[in-house]
Coordinates of N, CA and C and ligand atoms in Angstrom, one line a residue:
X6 N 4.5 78.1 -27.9 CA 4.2 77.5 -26.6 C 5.5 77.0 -25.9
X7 N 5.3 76.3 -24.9 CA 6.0 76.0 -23.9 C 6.3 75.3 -23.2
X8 N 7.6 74.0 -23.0 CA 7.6 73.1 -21.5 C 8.6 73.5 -20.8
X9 N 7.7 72.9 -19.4 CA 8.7 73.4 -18.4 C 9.6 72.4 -17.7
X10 N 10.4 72.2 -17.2 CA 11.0 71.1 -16.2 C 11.3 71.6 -15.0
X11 N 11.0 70.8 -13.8 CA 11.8 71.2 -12.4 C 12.3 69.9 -12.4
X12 N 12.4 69.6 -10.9 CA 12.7 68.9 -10.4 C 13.4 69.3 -8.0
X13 N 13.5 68.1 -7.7 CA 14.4 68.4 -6.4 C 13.0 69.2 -5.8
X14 N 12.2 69.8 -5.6 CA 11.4 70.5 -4.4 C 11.2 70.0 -3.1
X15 N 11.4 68.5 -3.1 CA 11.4 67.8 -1.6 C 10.5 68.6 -0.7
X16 N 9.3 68.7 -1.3 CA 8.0 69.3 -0.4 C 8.0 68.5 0.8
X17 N 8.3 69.3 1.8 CA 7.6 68.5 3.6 C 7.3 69.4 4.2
X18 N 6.6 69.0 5.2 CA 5.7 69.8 6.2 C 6.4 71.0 6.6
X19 N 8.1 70.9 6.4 CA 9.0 71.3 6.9 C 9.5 72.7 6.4
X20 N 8.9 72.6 5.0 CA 9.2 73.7 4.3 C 7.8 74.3 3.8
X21 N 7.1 74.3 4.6 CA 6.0 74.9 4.0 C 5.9 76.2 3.1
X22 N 6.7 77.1 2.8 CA 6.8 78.0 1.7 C 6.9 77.0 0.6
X23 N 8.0 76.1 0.8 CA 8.0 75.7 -0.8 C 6.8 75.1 -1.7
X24 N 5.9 74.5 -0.8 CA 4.4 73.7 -0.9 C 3.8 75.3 -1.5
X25 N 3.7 76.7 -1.0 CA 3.3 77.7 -1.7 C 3.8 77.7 -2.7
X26 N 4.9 78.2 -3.2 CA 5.9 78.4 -4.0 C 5.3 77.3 -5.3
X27 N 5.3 76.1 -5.0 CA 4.7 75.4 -5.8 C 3.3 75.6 -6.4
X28 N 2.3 75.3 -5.4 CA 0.8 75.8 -6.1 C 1.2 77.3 -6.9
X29 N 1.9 77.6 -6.6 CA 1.9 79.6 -7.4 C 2.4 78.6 -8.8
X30 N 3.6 78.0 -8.4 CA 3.7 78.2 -9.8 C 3.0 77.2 -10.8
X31 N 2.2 76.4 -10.3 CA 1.3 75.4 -10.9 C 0.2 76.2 -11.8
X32 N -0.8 77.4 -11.0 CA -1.4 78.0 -11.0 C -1.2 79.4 -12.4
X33 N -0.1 79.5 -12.2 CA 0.2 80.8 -13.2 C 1.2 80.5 -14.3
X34 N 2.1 79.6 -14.1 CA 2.7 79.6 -15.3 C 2.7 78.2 -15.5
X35 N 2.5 76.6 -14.8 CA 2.3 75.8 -15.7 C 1.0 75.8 -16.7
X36 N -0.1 76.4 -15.8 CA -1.0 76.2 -16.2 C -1.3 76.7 -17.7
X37 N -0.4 77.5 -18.1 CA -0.8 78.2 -19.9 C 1.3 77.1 -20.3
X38 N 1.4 76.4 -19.9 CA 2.3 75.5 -20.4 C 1.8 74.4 -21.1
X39 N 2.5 74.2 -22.3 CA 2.4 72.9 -23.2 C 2.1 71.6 -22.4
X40 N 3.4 71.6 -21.3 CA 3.7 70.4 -20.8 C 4.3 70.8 -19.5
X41 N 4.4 70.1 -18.3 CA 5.1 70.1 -17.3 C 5.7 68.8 -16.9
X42 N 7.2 68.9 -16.9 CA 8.1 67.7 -16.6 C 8.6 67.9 -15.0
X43 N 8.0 66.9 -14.1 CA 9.0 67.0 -12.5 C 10.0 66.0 -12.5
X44 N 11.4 66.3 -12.7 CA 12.2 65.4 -12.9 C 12.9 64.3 -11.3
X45 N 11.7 64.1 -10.7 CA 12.3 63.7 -9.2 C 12.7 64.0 -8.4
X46 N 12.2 63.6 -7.0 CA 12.4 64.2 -5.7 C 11.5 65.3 -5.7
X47 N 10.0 65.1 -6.5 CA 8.9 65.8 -6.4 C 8.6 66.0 -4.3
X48 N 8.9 65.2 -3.7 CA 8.5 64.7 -2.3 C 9.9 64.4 -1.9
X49 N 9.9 64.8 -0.1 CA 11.0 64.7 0.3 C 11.3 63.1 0.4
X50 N 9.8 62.5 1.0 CA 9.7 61.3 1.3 C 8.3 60.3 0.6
X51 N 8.6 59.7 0.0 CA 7.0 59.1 -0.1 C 7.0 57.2 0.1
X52 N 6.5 57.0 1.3 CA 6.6 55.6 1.7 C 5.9 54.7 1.4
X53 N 5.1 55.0 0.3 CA 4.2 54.2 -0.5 C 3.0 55.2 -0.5
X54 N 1.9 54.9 -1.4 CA 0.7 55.6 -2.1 C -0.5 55.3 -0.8
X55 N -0.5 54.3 0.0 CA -1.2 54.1 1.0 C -0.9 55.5 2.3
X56 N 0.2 55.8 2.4 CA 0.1 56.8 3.5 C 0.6 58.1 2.1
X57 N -0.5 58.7 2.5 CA -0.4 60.6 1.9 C -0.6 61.3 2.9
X58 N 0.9 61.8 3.0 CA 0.9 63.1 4.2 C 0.0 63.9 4.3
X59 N -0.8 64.4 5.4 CA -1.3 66.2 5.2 C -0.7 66.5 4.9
X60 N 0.5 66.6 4.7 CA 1.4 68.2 4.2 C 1.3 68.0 2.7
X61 N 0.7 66.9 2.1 CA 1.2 66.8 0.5 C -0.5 67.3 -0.5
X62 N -1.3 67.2 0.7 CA -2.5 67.1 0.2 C -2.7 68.5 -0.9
X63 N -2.6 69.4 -0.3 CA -2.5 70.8 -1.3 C -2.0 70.5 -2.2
X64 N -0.7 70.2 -2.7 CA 0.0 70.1 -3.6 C -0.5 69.0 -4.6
X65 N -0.7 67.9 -4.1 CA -1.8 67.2 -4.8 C -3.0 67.6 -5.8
X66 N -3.5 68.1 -4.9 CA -5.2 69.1 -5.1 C -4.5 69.7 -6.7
X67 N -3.6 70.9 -6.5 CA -3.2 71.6 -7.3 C -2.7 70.5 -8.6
X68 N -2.2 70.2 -8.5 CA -1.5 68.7 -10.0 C -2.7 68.1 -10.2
X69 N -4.2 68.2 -9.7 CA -5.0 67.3 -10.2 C -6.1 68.9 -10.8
X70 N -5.9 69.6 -10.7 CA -6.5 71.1 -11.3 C -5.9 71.0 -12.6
X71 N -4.5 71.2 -12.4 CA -4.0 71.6 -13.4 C -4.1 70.1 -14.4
X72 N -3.9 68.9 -14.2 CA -4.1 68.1 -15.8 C -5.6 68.4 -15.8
X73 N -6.4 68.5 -15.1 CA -8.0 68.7 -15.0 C -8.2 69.7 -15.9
X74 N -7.7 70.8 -15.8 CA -7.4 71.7 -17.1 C -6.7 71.5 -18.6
X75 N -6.7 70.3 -18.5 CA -5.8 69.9 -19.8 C -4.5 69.6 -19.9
X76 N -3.2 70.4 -18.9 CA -1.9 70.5 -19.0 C -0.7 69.0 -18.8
X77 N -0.9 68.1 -19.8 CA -0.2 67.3 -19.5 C 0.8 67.6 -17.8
X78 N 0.9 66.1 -17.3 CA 2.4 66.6 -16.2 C 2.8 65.6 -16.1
X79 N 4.2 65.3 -16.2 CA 4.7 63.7 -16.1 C 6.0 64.3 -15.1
X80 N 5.6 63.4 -14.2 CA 6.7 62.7 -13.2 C 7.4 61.6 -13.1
X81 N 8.8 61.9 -12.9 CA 9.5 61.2 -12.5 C 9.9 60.2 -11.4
X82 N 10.3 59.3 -11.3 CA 10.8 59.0 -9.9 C 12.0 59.4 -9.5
X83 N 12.4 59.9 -8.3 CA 13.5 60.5 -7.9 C 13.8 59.4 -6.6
X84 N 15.2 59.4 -6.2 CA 15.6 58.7 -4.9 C 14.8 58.8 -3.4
X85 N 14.0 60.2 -3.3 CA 13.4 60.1 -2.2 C 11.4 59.5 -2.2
X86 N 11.6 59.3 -3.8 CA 10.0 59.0 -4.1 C 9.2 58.0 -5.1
X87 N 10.6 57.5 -5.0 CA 10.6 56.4 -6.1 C 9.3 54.8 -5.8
X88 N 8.9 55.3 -4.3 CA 7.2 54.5 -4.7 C 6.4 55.1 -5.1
X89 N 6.1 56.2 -5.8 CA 5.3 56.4 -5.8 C 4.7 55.5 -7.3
X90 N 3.2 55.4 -7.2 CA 2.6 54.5 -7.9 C 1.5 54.8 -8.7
X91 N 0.5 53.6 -8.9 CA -0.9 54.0 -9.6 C -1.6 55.0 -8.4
X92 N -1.6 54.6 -7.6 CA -2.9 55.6 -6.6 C -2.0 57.0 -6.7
X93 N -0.9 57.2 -6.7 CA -0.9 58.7 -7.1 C -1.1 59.1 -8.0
X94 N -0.7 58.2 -9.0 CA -1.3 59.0 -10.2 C -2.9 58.8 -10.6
X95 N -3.2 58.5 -9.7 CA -5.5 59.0 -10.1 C -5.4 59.7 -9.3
X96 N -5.0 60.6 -8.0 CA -5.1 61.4 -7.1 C -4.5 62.9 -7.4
X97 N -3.3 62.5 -8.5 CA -2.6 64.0 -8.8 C -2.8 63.9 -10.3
X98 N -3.6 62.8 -11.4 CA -3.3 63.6 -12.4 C -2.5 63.2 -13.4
X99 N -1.1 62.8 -12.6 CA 0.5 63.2 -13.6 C 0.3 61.8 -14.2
X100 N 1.0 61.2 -15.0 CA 1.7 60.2 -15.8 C 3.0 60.2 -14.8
X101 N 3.4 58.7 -14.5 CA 4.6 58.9 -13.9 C 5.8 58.0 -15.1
X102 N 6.7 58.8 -15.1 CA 7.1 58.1 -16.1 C 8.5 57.6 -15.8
X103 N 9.2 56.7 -16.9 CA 10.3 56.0 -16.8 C 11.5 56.9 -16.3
X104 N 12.3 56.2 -15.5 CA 13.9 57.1 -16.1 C 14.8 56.1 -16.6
X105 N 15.5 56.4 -17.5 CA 15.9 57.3 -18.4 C 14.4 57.1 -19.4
X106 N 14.0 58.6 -19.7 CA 13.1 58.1 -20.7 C 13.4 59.4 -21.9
X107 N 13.1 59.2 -23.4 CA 13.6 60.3 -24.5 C 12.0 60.9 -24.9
X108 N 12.3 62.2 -25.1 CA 11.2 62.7 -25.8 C 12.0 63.5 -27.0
X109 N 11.1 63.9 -27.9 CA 10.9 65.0 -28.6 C 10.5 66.3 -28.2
X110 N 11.6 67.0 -28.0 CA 11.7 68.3 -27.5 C 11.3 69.4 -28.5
X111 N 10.3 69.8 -29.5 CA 10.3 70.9 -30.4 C 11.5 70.5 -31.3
X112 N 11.2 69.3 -31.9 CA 12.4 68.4 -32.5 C 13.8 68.5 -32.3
X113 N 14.1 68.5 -31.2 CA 15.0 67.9 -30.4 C 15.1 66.6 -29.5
X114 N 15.7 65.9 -29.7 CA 15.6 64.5 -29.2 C 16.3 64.4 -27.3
X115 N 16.1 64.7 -26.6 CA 16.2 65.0 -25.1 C 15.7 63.6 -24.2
X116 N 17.3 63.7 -23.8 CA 17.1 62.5 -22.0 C 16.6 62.7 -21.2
X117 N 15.6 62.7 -20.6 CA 15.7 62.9 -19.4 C 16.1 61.7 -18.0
X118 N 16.2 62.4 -17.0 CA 16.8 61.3 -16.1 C 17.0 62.1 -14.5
X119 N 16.7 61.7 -13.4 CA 16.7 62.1 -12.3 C 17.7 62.4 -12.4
X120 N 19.1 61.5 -12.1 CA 20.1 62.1 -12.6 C 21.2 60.9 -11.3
X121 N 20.3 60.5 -10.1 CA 21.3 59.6 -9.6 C 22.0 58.4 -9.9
X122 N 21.6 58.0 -11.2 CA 22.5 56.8 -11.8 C 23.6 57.1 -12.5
X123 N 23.7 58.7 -13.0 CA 25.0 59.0 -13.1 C 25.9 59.2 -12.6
X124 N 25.9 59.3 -11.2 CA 26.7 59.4 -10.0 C 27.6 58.0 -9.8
X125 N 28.3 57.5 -10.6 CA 28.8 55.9 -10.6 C 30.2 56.3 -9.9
X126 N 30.7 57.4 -9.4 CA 31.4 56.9 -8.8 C 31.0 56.9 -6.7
X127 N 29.9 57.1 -6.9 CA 29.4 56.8 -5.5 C 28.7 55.3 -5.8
X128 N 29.9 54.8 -5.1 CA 29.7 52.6 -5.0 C 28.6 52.8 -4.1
X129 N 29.1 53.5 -3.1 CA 27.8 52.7 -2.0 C 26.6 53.5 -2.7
X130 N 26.4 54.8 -2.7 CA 24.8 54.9 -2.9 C 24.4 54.1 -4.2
X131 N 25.3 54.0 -4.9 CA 24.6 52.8 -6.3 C 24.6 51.6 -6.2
X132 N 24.9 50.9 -4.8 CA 24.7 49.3 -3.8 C 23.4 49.3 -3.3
X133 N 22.7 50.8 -2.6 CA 21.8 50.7 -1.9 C 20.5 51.0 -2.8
X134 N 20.8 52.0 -3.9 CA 19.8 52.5 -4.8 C 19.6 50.8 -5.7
X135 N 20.6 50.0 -6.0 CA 20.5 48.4 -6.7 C 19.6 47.7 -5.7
X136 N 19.5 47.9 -4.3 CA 18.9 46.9 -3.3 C 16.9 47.6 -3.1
X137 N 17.1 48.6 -3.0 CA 16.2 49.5 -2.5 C 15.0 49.6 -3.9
X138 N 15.7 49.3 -5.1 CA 14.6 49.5 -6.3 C 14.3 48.2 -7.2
X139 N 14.8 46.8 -6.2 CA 14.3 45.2 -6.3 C 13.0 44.8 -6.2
X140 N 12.2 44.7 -7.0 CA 10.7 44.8 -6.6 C 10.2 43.9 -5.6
X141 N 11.4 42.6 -5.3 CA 11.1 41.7 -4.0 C 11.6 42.9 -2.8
X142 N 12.5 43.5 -2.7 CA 12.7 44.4 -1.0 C 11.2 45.5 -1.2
X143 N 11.3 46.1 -2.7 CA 9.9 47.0 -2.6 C 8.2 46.1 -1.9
X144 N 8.4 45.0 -2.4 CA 7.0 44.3 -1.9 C 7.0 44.0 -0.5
X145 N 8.2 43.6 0.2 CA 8.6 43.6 1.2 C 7.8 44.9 2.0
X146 N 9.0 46.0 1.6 CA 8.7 47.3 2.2 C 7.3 47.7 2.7
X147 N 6.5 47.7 1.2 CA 5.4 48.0 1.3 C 4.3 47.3 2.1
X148 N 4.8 46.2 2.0 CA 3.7 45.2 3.2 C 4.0 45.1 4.6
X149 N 5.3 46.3 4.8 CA 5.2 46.8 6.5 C 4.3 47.6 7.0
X150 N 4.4 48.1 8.4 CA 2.7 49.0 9.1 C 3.7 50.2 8.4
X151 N 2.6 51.0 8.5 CA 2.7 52.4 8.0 C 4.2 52.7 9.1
X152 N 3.9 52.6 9.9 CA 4.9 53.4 11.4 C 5.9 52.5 11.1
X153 N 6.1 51.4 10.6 CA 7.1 50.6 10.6 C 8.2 51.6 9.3
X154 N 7.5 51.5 8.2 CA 7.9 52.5 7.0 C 8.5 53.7 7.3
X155 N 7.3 54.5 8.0 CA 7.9 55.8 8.5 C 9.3 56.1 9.1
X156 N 9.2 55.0 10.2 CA 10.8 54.5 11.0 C 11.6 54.1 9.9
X157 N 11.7 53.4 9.4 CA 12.6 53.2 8.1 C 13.6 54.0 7.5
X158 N 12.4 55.0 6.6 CA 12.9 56.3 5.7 C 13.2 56.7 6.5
X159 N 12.8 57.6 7.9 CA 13.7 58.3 8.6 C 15.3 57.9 8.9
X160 N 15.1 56.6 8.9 CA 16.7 56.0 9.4 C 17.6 56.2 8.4
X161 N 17.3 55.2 7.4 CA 17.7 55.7 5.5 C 17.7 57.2 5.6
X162 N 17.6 58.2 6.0 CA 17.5 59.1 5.9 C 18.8 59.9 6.7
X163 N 19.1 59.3 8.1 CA 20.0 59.6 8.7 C 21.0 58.6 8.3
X164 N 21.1 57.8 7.9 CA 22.1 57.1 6.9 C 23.1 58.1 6.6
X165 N 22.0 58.3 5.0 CA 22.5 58.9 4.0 C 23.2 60.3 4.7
X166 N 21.9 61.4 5.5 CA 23.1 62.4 5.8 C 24.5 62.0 6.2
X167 N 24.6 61.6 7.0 CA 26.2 60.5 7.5 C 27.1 60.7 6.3
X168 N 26.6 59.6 5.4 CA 27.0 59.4 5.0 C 27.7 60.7 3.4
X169 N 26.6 61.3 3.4 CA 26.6 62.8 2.5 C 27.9 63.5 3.2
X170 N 27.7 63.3 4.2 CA 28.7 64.7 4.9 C 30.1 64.5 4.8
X171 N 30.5 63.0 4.3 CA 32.1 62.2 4.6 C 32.5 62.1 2.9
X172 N 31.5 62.7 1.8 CA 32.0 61.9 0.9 C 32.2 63.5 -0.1
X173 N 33.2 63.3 -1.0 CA 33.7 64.9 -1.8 C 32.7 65.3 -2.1
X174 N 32.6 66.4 -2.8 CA 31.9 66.8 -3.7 C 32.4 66.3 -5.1
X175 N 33.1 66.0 -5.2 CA 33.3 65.2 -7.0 C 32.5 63.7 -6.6
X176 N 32.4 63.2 -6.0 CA 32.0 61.6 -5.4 C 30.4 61.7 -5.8
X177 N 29.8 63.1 -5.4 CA 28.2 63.1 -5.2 C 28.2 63.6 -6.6
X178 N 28.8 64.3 -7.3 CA 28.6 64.4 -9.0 C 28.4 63.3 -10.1
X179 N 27.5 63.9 -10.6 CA 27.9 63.3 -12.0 C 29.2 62.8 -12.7
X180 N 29.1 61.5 -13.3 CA 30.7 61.3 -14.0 C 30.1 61.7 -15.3
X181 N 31.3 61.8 -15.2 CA 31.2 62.5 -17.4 C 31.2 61.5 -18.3
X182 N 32.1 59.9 -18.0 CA 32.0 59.1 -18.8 C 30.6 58.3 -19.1
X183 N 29.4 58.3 -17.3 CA 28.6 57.8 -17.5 C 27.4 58.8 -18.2
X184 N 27.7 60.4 -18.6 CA 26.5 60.9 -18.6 C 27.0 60.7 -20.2
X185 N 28.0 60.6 -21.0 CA 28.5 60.8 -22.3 C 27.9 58.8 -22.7
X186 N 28.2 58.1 -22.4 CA 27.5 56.3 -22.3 C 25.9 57.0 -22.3
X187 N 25.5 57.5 -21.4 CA 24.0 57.3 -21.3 C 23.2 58.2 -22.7
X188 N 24.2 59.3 -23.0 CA 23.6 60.1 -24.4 C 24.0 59.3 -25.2
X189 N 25.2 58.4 -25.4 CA 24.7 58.1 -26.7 C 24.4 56.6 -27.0
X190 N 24.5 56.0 -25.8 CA 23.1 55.1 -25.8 C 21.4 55.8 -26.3
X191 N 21.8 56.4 -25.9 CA 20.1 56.5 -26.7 C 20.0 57.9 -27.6
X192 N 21.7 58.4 -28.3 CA 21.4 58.6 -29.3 C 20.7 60.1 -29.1
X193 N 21.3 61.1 -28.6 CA 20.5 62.4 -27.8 C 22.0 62.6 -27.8
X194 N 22.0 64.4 -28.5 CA 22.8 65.9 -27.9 C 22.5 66.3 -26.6
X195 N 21.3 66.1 -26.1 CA 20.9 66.9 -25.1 C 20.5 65.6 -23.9
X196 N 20.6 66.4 -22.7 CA 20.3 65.4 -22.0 C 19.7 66.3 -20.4
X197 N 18.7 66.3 -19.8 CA 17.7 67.6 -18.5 C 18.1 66.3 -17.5
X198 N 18.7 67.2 -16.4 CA 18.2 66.1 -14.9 C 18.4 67.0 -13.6
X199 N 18.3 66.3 -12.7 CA 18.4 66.9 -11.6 C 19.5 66.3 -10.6
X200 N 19.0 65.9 -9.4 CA 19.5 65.4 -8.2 C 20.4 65.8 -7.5
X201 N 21.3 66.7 -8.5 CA 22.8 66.9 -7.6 C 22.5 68.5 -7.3
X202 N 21.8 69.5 -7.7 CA 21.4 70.0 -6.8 C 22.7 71.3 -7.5
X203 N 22.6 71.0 -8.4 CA 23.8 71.9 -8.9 C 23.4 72.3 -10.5
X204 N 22.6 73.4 -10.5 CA 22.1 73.6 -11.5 C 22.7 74.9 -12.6
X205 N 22.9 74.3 -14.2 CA 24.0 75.0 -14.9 C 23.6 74.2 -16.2
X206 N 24.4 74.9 -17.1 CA 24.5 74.2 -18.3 C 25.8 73.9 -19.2
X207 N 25.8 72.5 -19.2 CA 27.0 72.3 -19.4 C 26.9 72.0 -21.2
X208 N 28.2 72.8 -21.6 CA 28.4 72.2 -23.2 C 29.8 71.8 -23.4
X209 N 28.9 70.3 -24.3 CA 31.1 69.7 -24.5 C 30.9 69.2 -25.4
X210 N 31.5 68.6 -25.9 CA 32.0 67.8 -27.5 C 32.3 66.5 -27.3
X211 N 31.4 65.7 -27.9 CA 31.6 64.5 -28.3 C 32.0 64.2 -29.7
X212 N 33.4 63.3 -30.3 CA 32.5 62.9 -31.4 C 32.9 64.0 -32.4
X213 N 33.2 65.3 -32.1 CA 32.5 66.9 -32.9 C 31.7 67.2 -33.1
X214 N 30.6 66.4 -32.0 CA 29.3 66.8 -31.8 C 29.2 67.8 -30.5
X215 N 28.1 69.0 -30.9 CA 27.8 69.7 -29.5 C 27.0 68.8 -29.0
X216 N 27.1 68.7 -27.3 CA 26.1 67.8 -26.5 C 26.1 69.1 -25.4
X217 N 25.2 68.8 -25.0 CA 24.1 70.1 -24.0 C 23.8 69.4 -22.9
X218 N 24.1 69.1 -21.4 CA 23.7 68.8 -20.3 C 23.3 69.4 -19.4
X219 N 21.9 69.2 -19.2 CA 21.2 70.8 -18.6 C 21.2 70.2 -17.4
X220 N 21.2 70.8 -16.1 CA 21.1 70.3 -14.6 C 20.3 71.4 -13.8
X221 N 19.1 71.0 -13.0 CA 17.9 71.6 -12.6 C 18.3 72.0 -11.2
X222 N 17.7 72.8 -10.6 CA 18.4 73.1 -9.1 C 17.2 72.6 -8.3
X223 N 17.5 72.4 -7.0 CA 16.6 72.1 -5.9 C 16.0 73.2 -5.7
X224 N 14.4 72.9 -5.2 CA 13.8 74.3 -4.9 C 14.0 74.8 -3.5
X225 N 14.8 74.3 -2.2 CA 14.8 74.5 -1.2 C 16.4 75.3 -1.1
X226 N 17.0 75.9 -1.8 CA 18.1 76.5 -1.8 C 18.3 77.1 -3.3
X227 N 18.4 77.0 -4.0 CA 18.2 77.6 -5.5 C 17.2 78.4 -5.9
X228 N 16.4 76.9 -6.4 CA 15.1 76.9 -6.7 C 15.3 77.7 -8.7
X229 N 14.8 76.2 -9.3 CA 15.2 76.6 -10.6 C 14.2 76.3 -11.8
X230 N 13.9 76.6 -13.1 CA 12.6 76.0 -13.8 C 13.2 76.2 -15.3
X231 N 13.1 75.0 -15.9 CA 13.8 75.4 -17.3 C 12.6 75.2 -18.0
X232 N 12.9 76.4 -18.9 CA 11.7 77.1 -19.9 C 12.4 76.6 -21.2
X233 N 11.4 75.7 -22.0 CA 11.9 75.6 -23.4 C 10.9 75.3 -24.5
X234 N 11.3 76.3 -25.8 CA 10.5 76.4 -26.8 C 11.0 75.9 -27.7
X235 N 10.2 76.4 -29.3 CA 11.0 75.9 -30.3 C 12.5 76.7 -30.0
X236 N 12.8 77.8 -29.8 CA 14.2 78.4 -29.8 C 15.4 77.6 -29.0
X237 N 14.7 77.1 -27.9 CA 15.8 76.4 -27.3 C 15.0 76.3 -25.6
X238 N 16.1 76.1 -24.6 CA 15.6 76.3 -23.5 C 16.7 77.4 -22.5
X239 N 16.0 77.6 -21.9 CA 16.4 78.8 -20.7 C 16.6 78.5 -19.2
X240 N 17.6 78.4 -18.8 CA 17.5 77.8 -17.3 C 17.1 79.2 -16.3
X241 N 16.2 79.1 -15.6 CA 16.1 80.7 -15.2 C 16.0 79.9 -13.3
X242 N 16.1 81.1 -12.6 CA 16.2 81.3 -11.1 C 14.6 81.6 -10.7
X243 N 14.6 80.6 -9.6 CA 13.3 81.0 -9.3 C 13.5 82.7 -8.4
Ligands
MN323 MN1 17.7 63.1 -5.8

């Protein structure tokens, strides 16, 4: 048998193929899967569990088929969806789970992790992601009107592009010293994430140990799904 990981699909109204793209593959190949891991940024945007887009409603329906069928599915929180809460999860199904959190991979000991806390050398987005995931600004947030919220993310949203477009590409990466701290804090070769949208597999040496850092692609330009058994795992192209 078989788990799968994605991650990055940032389903919106906006991409409506990818919302197909999704149910297909929920439908045909999670569904005879062990397990299904969405490693964050399941949703482009989610402004709390009280407002659920039409555009998400399908994709929902489909995550609550598929554990309804049996197939475990645990989600992540990612930067653009990180309220999501209890009411999503009775509406889709999934377990939402921690980040950083370790499983047992087909006895392999594996990190998983959205992947934006390893980005430490981006100060500011690790000022705003420190302010933005305070459960006093979250309570705040959430006890604004729906339209007040909506206004918000969109702004945070034009922020960040701004702010994306000025900064290198080594800045929006991964550092190596924090992804090498974060394995062996918890003691893991291997380590699945996403966020940066740069999907590959990296192998380096710690220690004279092999370490394995898998990185998931976005579905809206890549589009990527790692397949792994007892043998190992497979990063394949959607
Ligand atoms: Mn992300």
């Amino acid at each position: 048998m078989n788990t799968l990981f994605i991650s990055d699909l940032h389903l919106s109204g906006e991409r409506e193929n990818i919302t197909t793209l999704f149910i297909d593959f929920l439908e045909k190949r999670a569904s005879k899967a062990d397990a299904l891991y969405i490693l964050g940024d399941l949703f482009e945007v989610w402004p709390g569990d009280d407002i659920i887009q039409p555009d998400y409603r399908q994709s929902i329906t489909s995550m609550k088929q598929l554990t309804d069928n049996g197939v475990p599915l645990y989600v992540m929180h990612g930067n653009r969806d990180f309220l999501m809460a209890d009411q999503f999860s009775n509406i889709s199904g999934a377990t939402v789970i921690e980040d950083p959190t370790v499983i047992d991979l087909y006895g392999t000991a594996t990190l998983l992790m959205h992947g934006d806390t390893l980005c430490t050398d981006d100060i500011e987005y690790q000022k705003f992601r420190a302010m933005v995931r305070e459960p006093f600004w979250k309570k705040e947030f959430l006890a604004k009107s729906p339209e007040e919220r909506l206004a918000m993310t969109a702004s945070y949203r034009n922020i960040s592009k701004e702010a994306m477009a000025q900064k290198s590409m080594d800045i929006m990466d991964v550092n190596q010293n924090a992804v090498e701290k974060a394995m062996s804090e918890h003691g893991v070769k291997q380590l699945i994430h996403g966020h940066t949208h740069r999907p590959a597999v990296h192998n380096f040496i710690v220690n004279k140990e092999d370490m394995k850092r898998i990185v998931l692609g976005d579905w809206y330009k890549q589009g990527s799904v790692l397949n792994c058994d007892a043998n190992g795992c497979v990063l394949e192209a959607l």
